[in-house]
Amino acid sequence: MYFKKFTVEDEPRIQNYLLTEDQLLYTASPREVIKIEDCERHPILAMDEDLFVTFFVLHEGKGPLDFLGTEHDILLRSFSTDVRYEGRGYATKVLEKIPSYVQENFPHIKRIILALDEGNERARALYIKQGYTDTELRMAGRTSNLHILQYSFV
């Protein structure tokens, strides 16, 4: 399992990535995310050998500020696993690797934050199991209230 920064050569992989309508209730489609031109957003493909199994974005700068973060935070957003690979432990493996990836590639970051839709208990349990904690902060989201979770390096 390794992480690969998105490049234009990865567009065919992105086009073949499958999410269900239920998944899209809680996350953005990688097809839409890669259209956003923002140098503070870092789209990442999680690969199992040649299989593109999980997608996420690390958003620094303004991104965390929109979710009650600081300039020392990075926002984990648009996290998903291709429906064809769900239930195989990929999300767990990726979440285990994200903190070390952040520390290696963004050494100024002190905390990973994420906004989780209320009612997405399956994802909440997964994040908590991987060491994220609930900040008890809440904010309004597109479709529901959002719970702000964090993974702190300090």
Coordinates of C-alpha atoms in Angstrom, one line a residue:
M1 CA 0.0 0.0 0.0
Y2 CA 1.4 3.4 -1.0
F3 CA 0.2 6.9 -1.6
K4 CA 0.5 8.7 -5.0
K5 CA -0.1 12.4 -5.5
F6 CA -2.6 12.9 -8.3
T7 CA -1.3 13.9 -11.7
V8 CA -3.1 14.4 -15.0
E9 CA -1.8 10.9 -16.0
D10 CA -4.1 9.6 -13.3
E11 CA -7.3 10.9 -14.8
P12 CA -8.3 7.5 -16.4
R13 CA -8.0 6.0 -12.9
I14 CA -10.2 8.7 -11.5
Q15 CA -12.8 8.2 -14.2
N16 CA -13.0 4.5 -13.4
Y17 CA -13.3 5.0 -9.6
L18 CA -16.8 3.9 -8.5
L19 CA -18.8 5.4 -5.6
T20 CA -22.4 4.5 -4.8
E21 CA -25.2 7.1 -4.3
D22 CA -25.1 6.3 -0.6
Q23 CA -21.3 7.0 -0.5
L24 CA -21.9 10.3 -2.3
L25 CA -24.2 11.5 0.5
Y26 CA -21.1 11.8 2.7
T27 CA -18.2 12.5 0.4
A28 CA -17.3 14.3 -2.9
S29 CA -16.6 12.4 -6.0
P30 CA -12.9 12.4 -7.0
R31 CA -14.0 13.4 -10.5
E32 CA -15.4 16.6 -9.1
V33 CA -12.6 17.2 -6.6
I34 CA -9.8 17.1 -9.2
K35 CA -11.5 19.9 -11.2
I36 CA -10.9 22.3 -8.3
E37 CA -7.7 24.2 -9.0
D38 CA -6.2 25.1 -5.7
C39 CA -2.5 24.7 -4.8
E40 CA -3.4 24.2 -1.2
R41 CA -5.4 21.0 -2.0
H42 CA -3.4 17.8 -2.4
P43 CA -5.5 15.0 -4.0
I44 CA -4.0 11.6 -3.1
L45 CA -4.6 8.1 -4.6
A46 CA -4.0 5.2 -2.2
M47 CA -2.7 2.3 -4.3
D48 CA -2.5 -1.4 -3.5
E49 CA 0.1 -2.4 -6.1
D50 CA -1.7 -1.3 -9.3
L51 CA -5.1 -1.0 -7.8
F52 CA -6.5 2.4 -7.0
V53 CA -8.6 1.7 -3.9
T54 CA -9.0 4.8 -1.9
F55 CA -9.0 8.6 -2.5
F56 CA -8.6 11.6 -0.3
V57 CA -7.5 15.2 -0.2
L58 CA -5.2 16.9 2.2
H59 CA -6.1 20.6 2.3
E60 CA -3.8 23.1 4.0
G61 CA -4.0 26.8 4.3
K62 CA -7.5 28.1 4.0
G63 CA -9.1 24.7 4.1
P64 CA -8.8 24.0 7.8
L65 CA -9.8 27.5 8.7
D66 CA -13.2 26.9 7.1
F67 CA -13.6 24.0 9.6
L68 CA -12.5 25.7 12.8
G69 CA -8.9 24.8 12.3
T70 CA -5.6 26.9 12.3
E71 CA -2.7 27.4 10.0
H72 CA -1.0 24.5 11.8
D73 CA -3.7 22.1 10.8
I74 CA -4.4 20.1 7.6
L75 CA -7.9 19.1 6.6
L76 CA -8.6 15.5 5.5
R77 CA -11.5 15.7 3.1
S78 CA -13.2 13.7 0.3
F79 CA -12.1 10.4 1.8
S80 CA -13.6 7.4 0.1
T81 CA -13.0 3.8 -1.0
D82 CA -14.0 2.5 -4.4
V83 CA -17.1 0.4 -3.8
R84 CA -15.5 -2.6 -5.5
Y85 CA -12.9 -2.7 -2.7
E86 CA -15.0 -1.9 0.3
G87 CA -14.9 -4.4 3.2
R88 CA -11.3 -5.4 2.5
G89 CA -9.6 -3.2 5.2
Y90 CA -8.3 -0.6 2.8
A91 CA -9.9 2.4 4.6
T92 CA -8.3 1.2 7.9
K93 CA -4.9 0.7 6.3
V94 CA -5.0 4.1 4.6
L95 CA -6.0 5.9 7.8
E96 CA -3.2 4.2 9.6
K97 CA -0.7 5.6 7.1
I98 CA -2.0 9.1 6.8
P99 CA -0.4 10.5 10.0
S100 CA 3.1 9.4 9.0
Y101 CA 2.5 10.7 5.5
V102 CA 1.5 14.1 6.8
Q103 CA 4.5 14.3 9.1
E104 CA 6.9 13.4 6.3
N105 CA 5.3 15.7 3.7
F106 CA 4.0 18.5 5.8
P107 CA 6.4 18.8 8.8
H108 CA 4.8 22.1 9.9
I109 CA 1.4 20.5 10.6
K110 CA 0.5 19.8 14.2
R111 CA -3.0 18.3 13.7
I112 CA -5.2 16.6 11.1
I113 CA -8.8 17.7 11.2
L114 CA -11.9 16.4 9.4
A115 CA -15.5 17.3 9.2
L116 CA -17.9 14.3 9.5
D117 CA -21.6 14.4 8.7
E118 CA -23.9 13.7 11.6
G119 CA -25.3 10.2 11.1
N120 CA -22.2 8.7 9.4
E121 CA -21.6 6.4 12.4
R122 CA -19.7 3.8 10.4
A123 CA -17.1 6.3 9.4
R124 CA -17.0 7.9 12.9
A125 CA -16.3 4.5 14.5
L126 CA -13.5 3.9 12.0
Y127 CA -11.8 7.3 12.6
I128 CA -12.1 6.9 16.4
K129 CA -10.5 3.4 16.2
Q130 CA -7.6 5.0 14.2
G131 CA -6.8 7.5 17.0
Y132 CA -9.0 10.5 15.9
T133 CA -10.9 12.2 18.7
D134 CA -14.1 14.2 18.7
T135 CA -13.4 17.9 19.4
E136 CA -17.0 18.3 20.4
L137 CA -17.1 21.2 17.9
R138 CA -20.1 21.2 15.6
M139 CA -21.0 23.3 12.6
A140 CA -23.6 23.4 9.9
G141 CA -22.8 21.5 6.7
R142 CA -24.4 21.1 3.2
T143 CA -26.9 18.5 4.3
S144 CA -26.4 18.0 8.0
N145 CA -24.5 19.1 11.1
L146 CA -20.8 18.3 11.0
H147 CA -18.7 16.9 13.8
I148 CA -15.1 18.1 13.8
L149 CA -12.6 15.3 14.6
Q150 CA -8.9 15.6 15.0
Y151 CA -5.7 13.6 15.1
S152 CA -3.1 15.5 17.1
F153 CA 0.7 15.1 16.7
V154 CA 1.4 17.1 19.9

